[in-house]
Coordinates of C-alpha atoms and ligand atoms in Angstrom, one line a residue:
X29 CA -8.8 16.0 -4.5
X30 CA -9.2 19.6 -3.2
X31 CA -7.1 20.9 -0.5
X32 CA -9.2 22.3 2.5
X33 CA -9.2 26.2 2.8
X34 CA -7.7 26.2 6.3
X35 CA -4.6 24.1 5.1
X36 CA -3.7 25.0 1.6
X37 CA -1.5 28.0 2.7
X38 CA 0.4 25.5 4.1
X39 CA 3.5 25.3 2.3
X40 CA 4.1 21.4 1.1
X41 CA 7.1 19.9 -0.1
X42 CA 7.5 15.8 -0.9
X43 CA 5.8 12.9 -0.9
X44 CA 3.1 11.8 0.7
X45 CA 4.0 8.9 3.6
X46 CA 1.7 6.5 4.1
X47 CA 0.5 5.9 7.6
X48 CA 2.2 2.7 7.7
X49 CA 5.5 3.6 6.7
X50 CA 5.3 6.5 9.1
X51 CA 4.6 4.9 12.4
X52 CA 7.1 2.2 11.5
X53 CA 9.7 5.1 11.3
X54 CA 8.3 6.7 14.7
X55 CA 8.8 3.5 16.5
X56 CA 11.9 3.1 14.7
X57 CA 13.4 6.5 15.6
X58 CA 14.2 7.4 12.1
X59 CA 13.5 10.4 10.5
X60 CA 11.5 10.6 7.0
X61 CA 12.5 12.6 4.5
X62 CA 14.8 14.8 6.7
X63 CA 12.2 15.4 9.6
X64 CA 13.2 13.9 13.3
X65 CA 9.5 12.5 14.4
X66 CA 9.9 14.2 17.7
X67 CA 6.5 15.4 18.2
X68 CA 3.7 14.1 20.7
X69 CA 1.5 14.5 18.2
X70 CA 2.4 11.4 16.1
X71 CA 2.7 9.6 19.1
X72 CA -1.0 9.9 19.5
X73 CA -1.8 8.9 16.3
X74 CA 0.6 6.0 16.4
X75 CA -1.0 5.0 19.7
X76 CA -4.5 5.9 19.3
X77 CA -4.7 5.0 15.3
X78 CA -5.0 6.9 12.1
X79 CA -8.9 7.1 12.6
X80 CA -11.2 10.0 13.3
X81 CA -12.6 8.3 16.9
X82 CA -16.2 10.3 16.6
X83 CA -16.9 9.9 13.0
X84 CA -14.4 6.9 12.1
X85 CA -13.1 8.9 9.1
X86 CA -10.0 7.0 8.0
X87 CA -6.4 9.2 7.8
X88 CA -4.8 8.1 4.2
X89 CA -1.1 10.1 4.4
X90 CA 1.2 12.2 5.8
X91 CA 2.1 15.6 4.2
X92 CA 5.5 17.2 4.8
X93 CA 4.6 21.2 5.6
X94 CA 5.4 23.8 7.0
X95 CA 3.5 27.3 7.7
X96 CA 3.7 30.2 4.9
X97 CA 6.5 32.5 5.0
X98 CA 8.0 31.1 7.5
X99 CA 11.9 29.5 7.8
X100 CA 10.6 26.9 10.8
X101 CA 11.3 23.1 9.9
X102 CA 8.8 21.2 8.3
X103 CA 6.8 18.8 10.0
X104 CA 4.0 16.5 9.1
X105 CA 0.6 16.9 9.1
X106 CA -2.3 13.7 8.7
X107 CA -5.4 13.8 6.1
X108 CA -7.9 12.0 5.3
X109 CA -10.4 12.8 2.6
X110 CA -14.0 13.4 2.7
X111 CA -16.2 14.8 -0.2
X112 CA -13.2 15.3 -2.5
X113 CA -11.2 17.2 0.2
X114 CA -8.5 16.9 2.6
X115 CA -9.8 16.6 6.1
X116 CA -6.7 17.5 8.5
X117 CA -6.4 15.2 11.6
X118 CA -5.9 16.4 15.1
X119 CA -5.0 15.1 18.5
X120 CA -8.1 15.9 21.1
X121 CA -8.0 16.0 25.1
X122 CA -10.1 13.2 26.2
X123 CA -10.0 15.6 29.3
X124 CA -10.0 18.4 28.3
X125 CA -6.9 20.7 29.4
X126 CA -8.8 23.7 30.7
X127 CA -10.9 21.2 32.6
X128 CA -8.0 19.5 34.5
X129 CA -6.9 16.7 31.8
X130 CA -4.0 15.7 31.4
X131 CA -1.4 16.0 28.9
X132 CA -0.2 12.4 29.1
X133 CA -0.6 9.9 25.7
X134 CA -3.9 8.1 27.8
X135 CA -5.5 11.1 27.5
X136 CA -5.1 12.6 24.4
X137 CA -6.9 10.6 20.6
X138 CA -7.0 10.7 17.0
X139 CA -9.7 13.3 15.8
X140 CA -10.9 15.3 12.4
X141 CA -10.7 18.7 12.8
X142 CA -14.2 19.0 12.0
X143 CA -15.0 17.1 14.9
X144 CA -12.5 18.3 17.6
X145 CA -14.6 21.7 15.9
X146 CA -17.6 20.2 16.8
X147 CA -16.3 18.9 20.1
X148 CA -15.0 22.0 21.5
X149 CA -14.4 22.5 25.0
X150 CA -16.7 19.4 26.1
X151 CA -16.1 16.7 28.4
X152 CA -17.2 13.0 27.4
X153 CA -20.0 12.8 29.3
X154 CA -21.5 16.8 28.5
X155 CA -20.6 16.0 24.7
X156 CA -23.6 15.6 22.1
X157 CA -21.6 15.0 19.0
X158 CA -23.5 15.5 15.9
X159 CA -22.3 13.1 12.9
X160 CA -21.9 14.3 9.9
X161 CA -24.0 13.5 7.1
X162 CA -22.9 10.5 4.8
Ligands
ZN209 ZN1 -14.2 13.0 12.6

Protein backbone atom coordinates (compact mmCIF):
# COMPACT_ATOMS: atom_id res chain seq x y z
CA UNK A 1 0.00 0.00 0.00
CA UNK A 2 1.45 3.35 -1.34
CA UNK A 3 0.85 6.45 0.52
CA UNK A 4 -0.78 9.29 -1.80
CA UNK A 5 1.63 12.21 -2.78
CA UNK A 6 -0.56 14.86 -1.22
CA UNK A 7 -0.44 13.07 2.26
CA UNK A 8 2.85 11.28 2.80
CA UNK A 9 4.52 14.49 4.12
CA UNK A 10 2.27 14.06 6.71
CA UNK A 11 4.05 13.17 9.67
CA UNK A 12 2.47 9.71 11.23
CA UNK A 13 2.91 8.33 14.48
CA UNK A 14 0.84 4.92 15.84
CA UNK A 15 -1.45 2.66 14.96
CA UNK A 16 -3.95 2.69 12.72
CA UNK A 17 -7.72 2.78 14.54
CA UNK A 18 -10.26 1.15 12.95
CA UNK A 19 -13.36 3.04 12.06
CA UNK A 20 -15.22 1.15 14.60
CA UNK A 21 -13.23 1.60 17.49
CA UNK A 22 -12.97 5.27 16.63
CA UNK A 23 -16.54 6.29 16.53
CA UNK A 24 -17.22 4.21 19.60
CA UNK A 25 -14.52 6.56 21.36
CA UNK A 26 -16.21 9.80 19.76
CA UNK A 27 -19.46 8.92 21.07
CA UNK A 28 -17.85 7.88 24.17
CA UNK A 29 -15.84 11.06 24.68
CA UNK A 30 -12.58 9.35 25.12
CA UNK A 31 -9.57 10.18 23.53
CA UNK A 32 -7.42 7.61 21.41
CA UNK A 33 -4.12 7.32 21.76
CA UNK A 34 -3.67 10.83 23.47
CA UNK A 35 -5.87 12.81 20.94
CA UNK A 36 -9.27 14.55 22.48
CA UNK A 37 -11.75 13.75 19.36
CA UNK A 38 -12.86 17.33 19.44
CA UNK A 39 -13.22 18.01 15.80
CA UNK A 40 -16.39 18.39 13.55
CA UNK A 41 -14.91 16.57 11.26
CA UNK A 42 -15.30 13.13 12.88
CA UNK A 43 -18.57 14.02 13.73
CA UNK A 44 -19.43 13.90 10.14
CA UNK A 45 -18.00 10.90 9.48
CA UNK A 46 -19.44 9.31 12.53
CA UNK A 47 -22.87 10.69 11.38
CA UNK A 48 -22.69 10.45 7.74
CA UNK A 49 -20.51 6.94 7.66
CA UNK A 50 -17.08 6.03 6.68
CA UNK A 51 -18.13 5.85 2.92
CA UNK A 52 -17.15 7.99 0.02
CA UNK A 53 -21.13 9.21 -0.73
CA UNK A 54 -20.38 9.77 -4.72
CA UNK A 55 -18.22 6.83 -5.45
CA UNK A 56 -19.04 4.52 -2.33
CA UNK A 57 -15.31 3.97 -1.73
CA UNK A 58 -15.15 2.34 1.67
CA UNK A 59 -12.75 4.38 4.55
CA UNK A 60 -10.64 1.28 6.30
CA UNK A 61 -8.62 3.41 9.34
CA UNK A 62 -7.74 6.20 11.01
CA UNK A 63 -4.09 7.51 10.93
CA UNK A 64 -2.68 9.66 13.81
CA UNK A 65 -0.78 12.84 11.99
CA UNK A 66 0.17 15.78 12.07
CA UNK A 67 1.66 18.35 9.35
CA UNK A 68 5.60 18.46 8.69
CA UNK A 69 7.71 20.50 10.74
CA UNK A 70 5.32 21.56 12.74
CA UNK A 71 4.80 21.28 16.89
CA UNK A 72 0.71 21.34 16.44
CA UNK A 73 -1.05 18.22 18.07
CA UNK A 74 -1.76 15.35 16.15
CA UNK A 75 -5.05 14.62 14.84
CA UNK A 76 -6.53 11.90 12.80
CA UNK A 77 -7.01 11.67 9.38
CA UNK A 78 -9.51 8.71 7.41
CA UNK A 79 -8.30 6.49 4.27
CA UNK A 80 -9.45 4.31 2.29
CA UNK A 81 -7.53 2.55 -0.41
CA UNK A 82 -7.97 2.47 -4.10
CA UNK A 83 -5.50 1.04 -6.70
CA UNK A 84 -2.85 0.24 -4.02
CA UNK A 85 -2.98 3.80 -2.46
CA UNK A 86 -4.39 5.67 0.31
CA UNK A 87 -7.28 7.74 -0.75
CA UNK A 88 -7.77 10.52 2.11
CA UNK A 89 -11.39 11.15 3.13
CA UNK A 90 -13.01 14.52 3.48
CA UNK A 91 -16.02 16.16 4.88
CA UNK A 92 -18.04 18.09 1.78
CA UNK A 93 -20.76 21.00 2.02
CA UNK A 94 -23.83 19.50 0.70
CA UNK A 95 -24.51 23.36 0.33
CA UNK A 96 -21.84 24.57 -0.43
CA UNK A 97 -20.43 27.39 1.99
CA UNK A 98 -19.74 30.17 -0.50
CA UNK A 99 -23.21 29.43 -1.82
CA UNK A 100 -25.07 30.06 1.45
CA UNK A 101 -24.83 26.41 3.18
CA UNK A 102 -24.59 25.90 6.26
CA UNK A 103 -21.99 24.71 8.56
CA UNK A 104 -24.28 22.57 10.67
CA UNK A 105 -23.72 18.32 10.73
CA UNK A 106 -27.12 18.03 8.18
CA UNK A 107 -25.21 19.71 5.84
CA UNK A 108 -21.93 18.57 5.68
CA UNK A 109 -20.98 14.26 4.24
CA UNK A 110 -18.38 11.84 4.01
CA UNK A 111 -16.41 12.27 0.66
CA UNK A 112 -12.92 11.10 -1.19
CA UNK A 113 -10.86 13.77 -1.80
CA UNK A 114 -10.81 12.84 -5.37
CA UNK A 115 -14.29 13.44 -5.44
CA UNK A 116 -14.89 16.60 -3.24
CA UNK A 117 -11.80 17.43 -6.22
CA UNK A 118 -14.14 16.60 -8.76
CA UNK A 119 -17.03 18.18 -6.96
CA UNK A 120 -15.71 21.48 -6.43
CA UNK A 121 -17.71 24.46 -5.87
CA UNK A 122 -21.05 22.65 -7.19
CA UNK A 123 -24.41 22.52 -5.87
CA UNK A 124 -26.38 19.08 -5.96
CA UNK A 125 -28.44 19.86 -8.58
CA UNK A 126 -25.57 21.86 -11.10
CA UNK A 127 -23.21 18.76 -10.16
CA UNK A 128 -22.26 16.17 -13.05
CA UNK A 129 -20.04 13.88 -11.09
CA UNK A 130 -17.95 11.77 -13.26
CA UNK A 131 -17.12 8.16 -11.60
CA UNK A 132 -14.11 6.92 -11.58
CA UNK A 133 -13.14 4.03 -13.55
CA UNK A 134 -13.31 0.61 -11.76
ZN1 LIG B 1 -15.28 9.18 -3.78
Amino acid sequence: MNRSKHTKRYERRGRMVSPQTFFAALRAGEPIQGVWLNSRRYHVFCESGATCVECGLEGLYFARERSPGQKGKFHFNLYGIQNGTEVLFTRDHIQPLSKGGSNKLENQQTMCAFCNQRKGNKTPESSQVVKAPS
